[in-house]
Every structure is written in structure tokens, then in C-alpha cells.
Coordinates of C-alpha atoms and ligand atoms in Angstrom, one line a residue:
X25 CA 0.0 0.0 -0.2
X26 CA 2.4 3.0 1.2
X27 CA 5.3 3.3 3.3
X28 CA 3.7 6.1 4.9
X29 CA 3.1 5.7 8.4
X30 CA -0.4 7.2 9.7
X31 CA 0.3 10.0 12.3
X32 CA -1.8 9.9 15.7
X33 CA -3.5 12.7 14.7
X34 CA -5.7 12.7 18.1
X35 CA -3.2 12.5 20.4
X36 CA -1.1 15.3 18.9
X37 CA -3.9 17.7 19.3
X38 CA -4.3 16.4 23.1
X39 CA -7.8 14.7 22.4
X40 CA -8.5 11.0 24.0
X41 CA -8.8 7.9 22.2
X42 CA -12.3 6.2 23.1
X43 CA -13.3 2.8 23.5
X44 CA -16.7 2.3 21.5
X45 CA -19.1 -0.4 22.6
X46 CA -21.9 1.8 21.6
X47 CA -22.1 0.9 17.9
X48 CA -21.9 3.4 14.8
X49 CA -22.6 6.1 16.3
X50 CA -22.1 9.9 14.8
X51 CA -20.6 11.3 17.9
X52 CA -18.3 8.9 18.1
X53 CA -17.2 9.2 14.5
X54 CA -19.3 7.0 13.0
X55 CA -16.8 3.9 11.3
X56 CA -13.4 3.7 12.1
X57 CA -12.4 3.0 8.7
X58 CA -10.0 0.2 7.6
X59 CA -6.2 1.0 6.5
X60 CA -7.5 0.6 2.7
X61 CA -10.3 3.1 3.2
X62 CA -7.8 5.3 4.9
X63 CA -5.4 4.9 2.1
X64 CA -7.9 5.6 -0.5
X65 CA -9.1 8.9 1.1
X66 CA -5.5 10.0 1.5
X67 CA -5.2 9.0 -2.2
X68 CA -8.1 10.7 -3.5
X69 CA -7.4 14.2 -1.6
X70 CA -3.7 14.4 -3.5
X71 CA -4.9 15.2 -6.8
X72 CA -7.4 17.2 -9.0
X73 CA -10.3 15.3 -10.6
X74 CA -13.9 16.7 -12.1
X75 CA -15.9 15.8 -9.0
X76 CA -18.8 15.6 -11.4
X77 CA -17.7 12.7 -13.6
X78 CA -16.4 11.3 -10.2
X79 CA -19.9 11.4 -8.9
X80 CA -21.7 10.1 -11.7
X81 CA -19.2 7.5 -11.9
X82 CA -19.8 6.6 -8.5
X83 CA -23.4 6.7 -8.9
X84 CA -23.4 4.1 -11.5
X85 CA -21.0 1.9 -9.2
X86 CA -23.3 1.8 -6.4
X87 CA -26.4 1.5 -8.6
X88 CA -24.9 -1.7 -9.6
X89 CA -24.2 -3.0 -5.8
X90 CA -28.2 -2.1 -5.2
X91 CA -29.5 -3.6 -8.4
X92 CA -31.3 -0.1 -8.7
X93 CA -31.7 2.2 -11.9
X94 CA -29.7 5.1 -10.4
X95 CA -27.6 6.1 -7.2
X96 CA -26.3 9.4 -5.9
X97 CA -23.8 10.4 -3.3
X98 CA -24.8 12.5 -0.2
X99 CA -23.0 14.1 2.7
X100 CA -24.9 11.4 5.1
X101 CA -28.3 9.7 5.4
X102 CA -29.9 13.0 7.0
X103 CA -28.6 14.9 3.7
X104 CA -30.5 11.7 1.8
X105 CA -33.9 12.7 3.5
X106 CA -33.8 16.5 2.5
X107 CA -32.7 15.4 -0.9
X108 CA -35.0 12.9 -1.8
X109 CA -38.0 15.1 -0.3
X110 CA -36.5 17.8 -2.4
X111 CA -36.6 15.6 -5.3
X112 CA -40.6 14.6 -4.8
X113 CA -41.4 18.4 -4.6
X114 CA -39.2 20.4 -7.0
X115 CA -37.9 18.1 -9.4
X116 CA -35.6 19.1 -11.9
X117 CA -37.0 22.5 -12.2
X118 CA -34.1 24.7 -11.7
X119 CA -36.5 27.8 -10.6
X120 CA -38.4 25.5 -7.6
X121 CA -35.0 24.1 -7.0
X122 CA -33.3 27.2 -6.3
X123 CA -36.4 28.3 -4.1
X124 CA -36.6 25.5 -1.6
X125 CA -37.3 25.1 1.2
X126 CA -40.2 27.6 0.1
X127 CA -42.6 25.8 -2.0
X128 CA -45.1 27.2 -4.1
X129 CA -48.8 25.3 -4.1
X130 CA -50.4 22.7 -1.7
X131 CA -48.4 19.6 -3.0
X132 CA -45.5 19.5 -0.3
X133 CA -46.9 16.9 2.7
X134 CA -44.6 13.8 3.5
X135 CA -46.5 11.5 5.5
X136 CA -45.0 9.4 7.6
X137 CA -46.4 7.0 10.5
X138 CA -46.1 8.8 14.2
X139 CA -43.8 5.9 15.3
X140 CA -41.3 6.9 12.9
X141 CA -41.2 10.9 13.6
X142 CA -38.1 10.3 15.8
X143 CA -34.7 12.0 16.1
X144 CA -31.7 10.3 15.1
X145 CA -29.5 12.9 16.8
X146 CA -31.7 15.7 14.8
X147 CA -35.5 15.1 13.9
X148 CA -36.5 13.4 10.6
X149 CA -39.1 15.9 10.3
X150 CA -36.9 18.5 10.2
X151 CA -34.6 17.1 7.5
X152 CA -38.3 16.9 5.6
X153 CA -38.9 20.7 6.0
X154 CA -35.4 21.6 4.8
X155 CA -36.3 20.1 1.6
X156 CA -39.4 22.0 1.7
X157 CA -41.6 19.4 2.8
X158 CA -44.4 19.3 5.3
X159 CA -44.1 16.4 7.6
X160 CA -47.6 14.9 8.4
X161 CA -47.7 12.2 11.0
X162 CA -50.4 9.5 10.9
X163 CA -51.9 7.6 13.3
X164 CA -50.6 7.1 16.9
X165 CA -47.1 6.5 18.6
X166 CA -47.8 2.9 19.1
X167 CA -50.7 2.0 16.5
X168 CA -50.9 3.1 12.9
X169 CA -53.8 1.6 10.7
X170 CA -54.6 1.2 6.9
X171 CA -57.5 3.4 6.8
X172 CA -55.2 6.1 8.7
X173 CA -52.8 5.9 6.0
X174 CA -55.5 5.9 3.0
X175 CA -57.6 8.7 4.4
X176 CA -54.4 11.0 4.5
X177 CA -53.3 10.5 1.0
X178 CA -55.0 13.7 -1.0
X179 CA -53.6 16.0 -4.0
X180 CA -51.1 17.8 -1.5
X181 CA -49.2 14.7 -0.4
X182 CA -45.7 14.7 -2.4
X183 CA -44.4 11.4 -0.7
X184 CA -44.4 8.8 1.8
X185 CA -41.1 8.4 4.3
X186 CA -40.6 4.8 5.8
X187 CA -38.0 5.2 8.7
X188 CA -36.6 1.1 9.0
X189 CA -34.7 1.8 12.1
X190 CA -34.1 1.1 16.0
X191 CA -35.2 4.4 17.0
X192 CA -38.2 3.9 15.5
X193 CA -41.5 2.1 17.1
X194 CA -40.8 -1.5 16.2
X195 CA -44.7 -2.6 17.1
X196 CA -48.1 -1.7 15.8
X197 CA -46.5 0.3 12.8
X198 CA -47.7 -0.9 9.0
X199 CA -45.1 -2.5 7.5
X200 CA -43.2 -1.3 4.4
X201 CA -44.9 -3.3 2.1
X202 CA -48.5 -2.5 3.1
X203 CA -47.8 1.2 2.8
X204 CA -46.3 0.5 -0.5
X205 CA -49.4 -1.1 -2.1
X206 CA -51.4 1.7 -0.7
X207 CA -49.1 4.7 -1.7
X208 CA -48.0 3.5 -5.1
X209 CA -51.5 2.4 -5.8
X210 CA -52.3 6.3 -5.5
X211 CA -49.0 7.1 -7.6
X212 CA -47.4 8.4 -4.4
X213 CA -43.6 8.1 -4.4
X214 CA -42.3 5.7 -1.3
X215 CA -38.9 6.8 0.2
X216 CA -37.3 4.8 2.8
X217 CA -34.7 6.0 5.3
X218 CA -32.6 2.8 6.0
X219 CA -29.4 5.0 7.5
X220 CA -27.9 1.9 9.4
X221 CA -29.1 -1.1 7.4
X222 CA -26.9 -2.7 5.3
X223 CA -29.1 -4.8 2.8
X224 CA -28.1 -2.0 0.3
X225 CA -30.7 -3.7 -2.8
X226 CA -33.4 -5.0 -0.3
X227 CA -35.8 -2.0 -0.5
X228 CA -35.3 -1.5 -4.3
X229 CA -36.2 -4.9 -4.6
X230 CA -39.5 -4.5 -2.8
X231 CA -40.2 -1.7 -4.9
X232 CA -39.1 1.5 -3.0
X233 CA -38.9 4.6 -4.9
X234 CA -35.9 6.1 -3.0
X235 CA -33.8 4.8 -0.3
X236 CA -31.0 6.8 1.9
X237 CA -28.1 5.1 3.4
X238 CA -25.1 6.3 5.6
X239 CA -21.8 5.2 4.4
X240 CA -20.6 5.8 7.9
X241 CA -22.4 3.0 9.5
X242 CA -23.2 -0.3 8.3
X243 CA -20.7 -0.2 5.5
X244 CA -17.7 1.0 7.1
X245 CA -17.1 4.1 5.1
X246 CA -15.9 7.6 5.7
X247 CA -18.8 10.4 6.9
X248 CA -20.9 10.1 3.7
X249 CA -24.2 9.0 2.5
X250 CA -26.1 7.9 -0.6
X251 CA -29.6 7.2 -2.3
X252 CA -30.5 4.4 -4.6
X253 CA -33.6 4.1 -6.4
X254 CA -35.5 5.4 -9.7
X255 CA -33.6 7.1 -12.5
X256 CA -35.8 10.2 -12.8
X257 CA -35.9 10.8 -9.2
X258 CA -32.4 10.2 -8.7
X259 CA -31.5 13.0 -11.5
X260 CA -33.9 15.2 -9.4
X261 CA -32.1 14.1 -6.4
X262 CA -28.8 15.4 -8.2
X263 CA -30.8 18.5 -9.1
X264 CA -30.7 19.5 -5.6
X265 CA -26.9 19.9 -5.8
X266 CA -27.2 23.4 -7.0
X267 CA -30.0 24.1 -4.1
X268 CA -30.6 23.0 -0.8
X269 CA -28.1 20.3 -0.8
X270 CA -24.8 22.5 -1.7
X271 CA -24.3 22.9 2.4
X272 CA -24.3 19.2 2.3
X273 CA -22.0 18.8 -0.4
X274 CA -20.0 15.4 -1.0
X275 CA -16.4 15.7 -1.6
X276 CA -13.7 13.4 -3.6
X277 CA -12.1 11.8 -0.2
X278 CA -15.6 10.8 0.9
X279 CA -16.7 9.7 -2.6
X280 CA -13.7 7.6 -3.3
X281 CA -13.4 6.5 0.5
X282 CA -17.5 5.1 0.6
X283 CA -16.3 3.4 -2.9
X284 CA -13.6 1.8 -1.2
X285 CA -15.4 0.6 1.8
X286 CA -18.3 -0.7 -0.5
X287 CA -16.3 -2.8 -2.4
X288 CA -14.9 -4.2 0.4
X289 CA -18.1 -4.7 2.1
X290 CA -19.5 -6.6 -0.8
X291 CA -16.4 -9.3 -0.2
X292 CA -17.3 -9.2 3.4
X293 CA -17.5 -12.6 5.2
X294 CA -20.9 -12.4 6.8
X295 CA -20.4 -15.4 8.9
X296 CA -17.3 -15.0 10.3
X297 CA -17.9 -11.4 11.5
X298 CA -21.2 -12.9 13.3
X299 CA -18.7 -15.5 14.6
X300 CA -16.0 -13.1 16.2
X301 CA -18.7 -10.7 17.7
X302 CA -20.5 -13.8 19.2
X303 CA -17.1 -15.1 20.5
X304 CA -16.7 -11.3 22.1
X305 CA -20.1 -11.4 23.4
X306 CA -19.9 -15.0 24.8
X307 CA -16.5 -13.8 26.4
X308 CA -18.5 -10.9 28.3
X309 CA -20.9 -12.8 29.7
X310 CA -19.2 -15.1 31.0
X311 CA -16.5 -12.3 32.5
X312 CA -19.6 -10.4 34.1
X313 CA -21.6 -12.6 35.1
X314 CA -21.4 -12.9 38.7
X315 CA -21.5 -9.4 39.2
X316 CA -23.8 -8.1 42.0
X317 CA -27.6 -7.3 42.0
X318 CA -27.2 -7.6 38.1
X319 CA -27.9 -10.5 35.3
X320 CA -26.1 -10.5 32.1
X321 CA -27.6 -12.1 28.4
X322 CA -27.2 -12.1 25.2
X323 CA -29.6 -9.9 23.3
X324 CA -30.1 -9.8 19.2
X325 CA -30.5 -6.6 17.7
X326 CA -34.2 -4.9 18.1
X327 CA -34.5 -3.9 14.4
X328 CA -33.8 -7.3 13.3
X329 CA -30.2 -7.2 12.4
X330 CA -27.7 -10.2 13.2
X331 CA -26.2 -8.4 15.8
X332 CA -25.3 -9.9 19.2
X333 CA -25.2 -7.5 22.0
X334 CA -24.3 -8.4 25.9
X335 CA -26.5 -6.5 28.2
X336 CA -26.0 -5.9 31.7
X337 CA -29.4 -5.3 33.5
X338 CA -29.4 -4.3 37.1
X339 CA -31.9 -6.1 39.6
X340 CA -31.3 -3.2 42.3
X341 CA -33.9 -1.0 43.7
X342 CA -33.6 1.5 41.2
X343 CA -32.0 0.0 38.3
X344 CA -32.4 3.1 36.1
X345 CA -30.4 5.2 38.4
X346 CA -27.6 2.5 38.6
X347 CA -27.3 2.1 35.1
X348 CA -26.9 5.5 34.4
X349 CA -24.4 5.6 37.0
X350 CA -22.5 2.9 35.5
X351 CA -22.6 4.5 32.0
X352 CA -21.1 8.0 33.6
X353 CA -18.5 6.0 35.5
X354 CA -17.3 4.6 31.9
X355 CA -17.9 7.7 29.9
X356 CA -15.8 9.7 32.5
X357 CA -12.6 7.0 32.7
X358 CA -9.5 7.3 31.1
X359 CA -9.7 6.0 28.1
X360 CA -13.4 7.1 28.0
X361 CA -15.7 4.0 27.2
X362 CA -19.1 4.5 25.7
X363 CA -21.7 1.7 26.5
X364 CA -25.4 1.4 24.6
X365 CA -27.4 3.2 27.0
X366 CA -30.7 3.0 25.1
X367 CA -32.1 1.4 27.9
X368 CA -30.4 2.5 30.8
X369 CA -33.6 4.2 32.4
X370 CA -34.8 0.8 32.7
X371 CA -31.8 -0.4 34.1
X372 CA -30.3 -2.1 31.1
X373 CA -26.6 -1.2 29.3
X374 CA -25.7 -2.8 26.5
X375 CA -22.2 -3.8 25.1
X376 CA -21.9 -4.1 21.0
X377 CA -19.1 -6.0 19.8
X378 CA -18.6 -4.6 16.2
X379 CA -16.8 -1.4 16.9
X380 CA -14.6 -3.2 19.4
X381 CA -11.2 -3.7 18.9
X382 CA -10.6 -7.4 20.7
X383 CA -7.5 -5.5 22.8
X384 CA -9.8 -3.0 24.3
X385 CA -12.7 -6.0 25.5
X386 CA -10.7 -7.0 28.8
X387 CA -10.6 -3.2 29.3
X388 CA -13.9 -3.0 29.5
X389 CA -14.7 -5.5 31.4
X390 CA -12.1 -4.4 34.5
X391 CA -13.5 -1.2 34.0
X392 CA -17.2 -2.5 34.3
X393 CA -15.9 -4.8 37.4
X394 CA -14.2 -2.0 39.0
X395 CA -17.4 0.3 39.3
X396 CA -18.7 -2.4 41.5
X397 CA -15.8 -3.4 43.2
X398 CA -15.2 0.5 44.5
X399 CA -18.9 0.4 45.7
X400 CA -20.6 2.6 43.1
X401 CA -23.6 0.5 42.5
X402 CA -25.2 1.9 46.0
X403 CA -28.6 3.0 43.9
Ligands
PLP21 C1 -28.0 7.6 11.5 C2 -29.5 8.2 11.0 C3 -29.4 9.1 10.1 C4 -28.5 10.2 9.7 O1 -27.6 9.7 9.1 P1 -26.0 10.4 8.9 O2 -25.4 9.5 8.1 O3 -25.3 10.4 10.0 O4 -26.7 11.6 8.2 C5 -31.0 9.4 9.7 N1 -31.8 8.6 10.1 C6 -31.4 7.3 10.9 C7 -32.5 6.2 11.3 C8 -30.4 7.4 11.5 O5 -29.9 6.3 12.5

């Protein structure tokens, strides 16, 4: 590859290394990319290129991976939601594109199920508004009926957005296929936010019109993203690069890094990765069982992906307070350790094996054990 050694830039800045046992978190820098991806990014940064030509070629390559008609690059899945929305509202009309997020006329409603109106760090509904859409939530946070969706479709509807995510409510929502059947019978395009998913072709194969992914989550790429889908709508997504998508632009480094990561992803040995993750989880469960007033067990991903995690649950009088205290103890140590805290309020913390370096696993065990040894769990 190269004889050039990558410098330890974070240490040079006096910024601490973090042990990530949490997941592909934007706040922790998304993915730590492979050496191959890192060198590709460095190489891309070293020369000029027609970004237009590069983006067009990259779109064709990504469309090939997805089995889609077309694809385009975005700065992330959040930008993908903005661009998908804008594409459905302004199309390729340059006057409309330049006017966004202001819209003339009524056709700007973007429907989504109430249990999908989540924040991933910023609200999904705000991304819709940035693209000129007006978010319209249908049904209730725990229940949506077909009649509620059918009754919400009218001449003002520009698109329907489905959020495929562990952030979303998993029970009581209409499945994507049902939404697609209803919307397509009325010629309403169906958009999917599949930010953290890794099934690059799955939603297009089901018939979704546009699907947004993060490049920096499941695919192990740099901070980046892409949208796959129907040719005309992808053209309209790209038209937004001369409008609302300009402040979300993608550089040559991200494009090349993402393509390198996607090529590696296509070669990945999923069975081997799963076995590696299971081995780490088994080790964690073995090492952490027997801590006072807790249970530890494996839990599979709540959004249905093949990801095992070790979950430590407090059986104390105030389990939520104990779990929150453990998270803070780990985060405030050196190096800071981040566990998965979605269910901390209920007294559970999870350890995600995917972003963990094998060498860091015993450190995580020792620091959790120290929390108990030092009697921090008094709550
Ligand atoms: C992470 C995430 C996003 C944002 O993705 P970025 O690539 O960080 O812009 C959007 N939606 C969901 C459901 C997410 O999990």
C-alpha cells in the first residue's frame, strides 16, 4: 500500500482515544475505517478531479451494487432525506430547486407514521422541512391503521417516508410492503430512511422509489451517504446539488472512501464477522456474570439485524439510576468507554461487539468490574 505511516492525529491534538462499545455512533465518529479505506481517502485528497465525473461514475457503481436504476452520493443519510424530499417536491425544475425550502402550491406533504417521527440526533421531520416538505404524521405513536394512511393521501401528498431503524417504534406500525401497496396505488412515491441498514438492494427490490443510506454506519465508510432508486427521481436528487444540497456537499475524498468501503463490504465474510462478534459477547457474558445484583445475557438487535450484544441488567431497587451511574463512570474514565445506553432508564446497558477492538475487550470488563468493586452501585 504505502510506506507512509499514518500519524496519531488525535494524540497530537491532545484529544483522548475513546473505546466504542456502543455502535456506529455519529457522535463517536461513525466508523473507524479500514487501512485500505484510509489510504484510498488520502490518495483521493492528493489530486484534482472533475467531481461531477467522479460522482456520476460513483453513482453508476453504487446503483450496480444495489440492483437499482440509479444512485447518487450524499453527505449522509440525513442529507439523503432532505434530497429525497426536495426531489419529490421540486423535481429538476431549476427555479423550484433554487426556491426551496419555500414551495409554491400545496403539494408538499410528506407522510410518515407517528412511531417513525424520531430523532436520530436531529429530528427526521426537520430533514423533511429542509427539503421543502411539510411532515404529516399519521396514526398514533403505538398504532397506525391502513385506513389512517389511506385517509391521509390527497392532492397535497408529495411522498411517503418509511423509517427503517431501531430508533423507530417497532410494534403497531404498518409494514413497508403495506405502505408501499397503498401509496403506489395512488402514485405516491415511497422513500425509505435505511441509514444504518446494510441490505443495499433490499428496499429497491421491494419496490421503494428512493432509499437513503449512511456510508459511515453499516458499510464502514467515511462520513458520507448515498441514495439509490428510480432513475428520474435520482436525477431530481442530484438537481438539488444546485440548491438545498449545496451545504451538504460531498467531496472527492468521501466519494472515493465510500466506494472503497462498499467494494470491501461486497467481499465481507458475514458468517465470520458474526462468529467474531458472538465470541466477544460470550467472553463478556462469562466475565461479567456474577457481578452483584445484576444479570447478563445476550440480546439480538431490536431492529432485526444479525447483531448480538451483551446486556447487563441491574436488579437493584432503582435500576435506572444504577445503569446511568455505570454509563457515567465509564464515560468519565480514561480512556472514556461508551456503552449502548438506549435502555439505561430501564436499568440495562448493552455492549456492542462490532466497533470494539479485541484488545479493548478486557479493558471494558475491568472497568465495569471496578465500578462494582469500588462500591459505586449503591443505588
Ligand atoms: C444515523 C441516522 C440518520 C442520519 O444519518 P447520517 O448519515 O449521520 O446523516 C438518519 N436516520 C436514521 C434512522 C439514522 O439512524
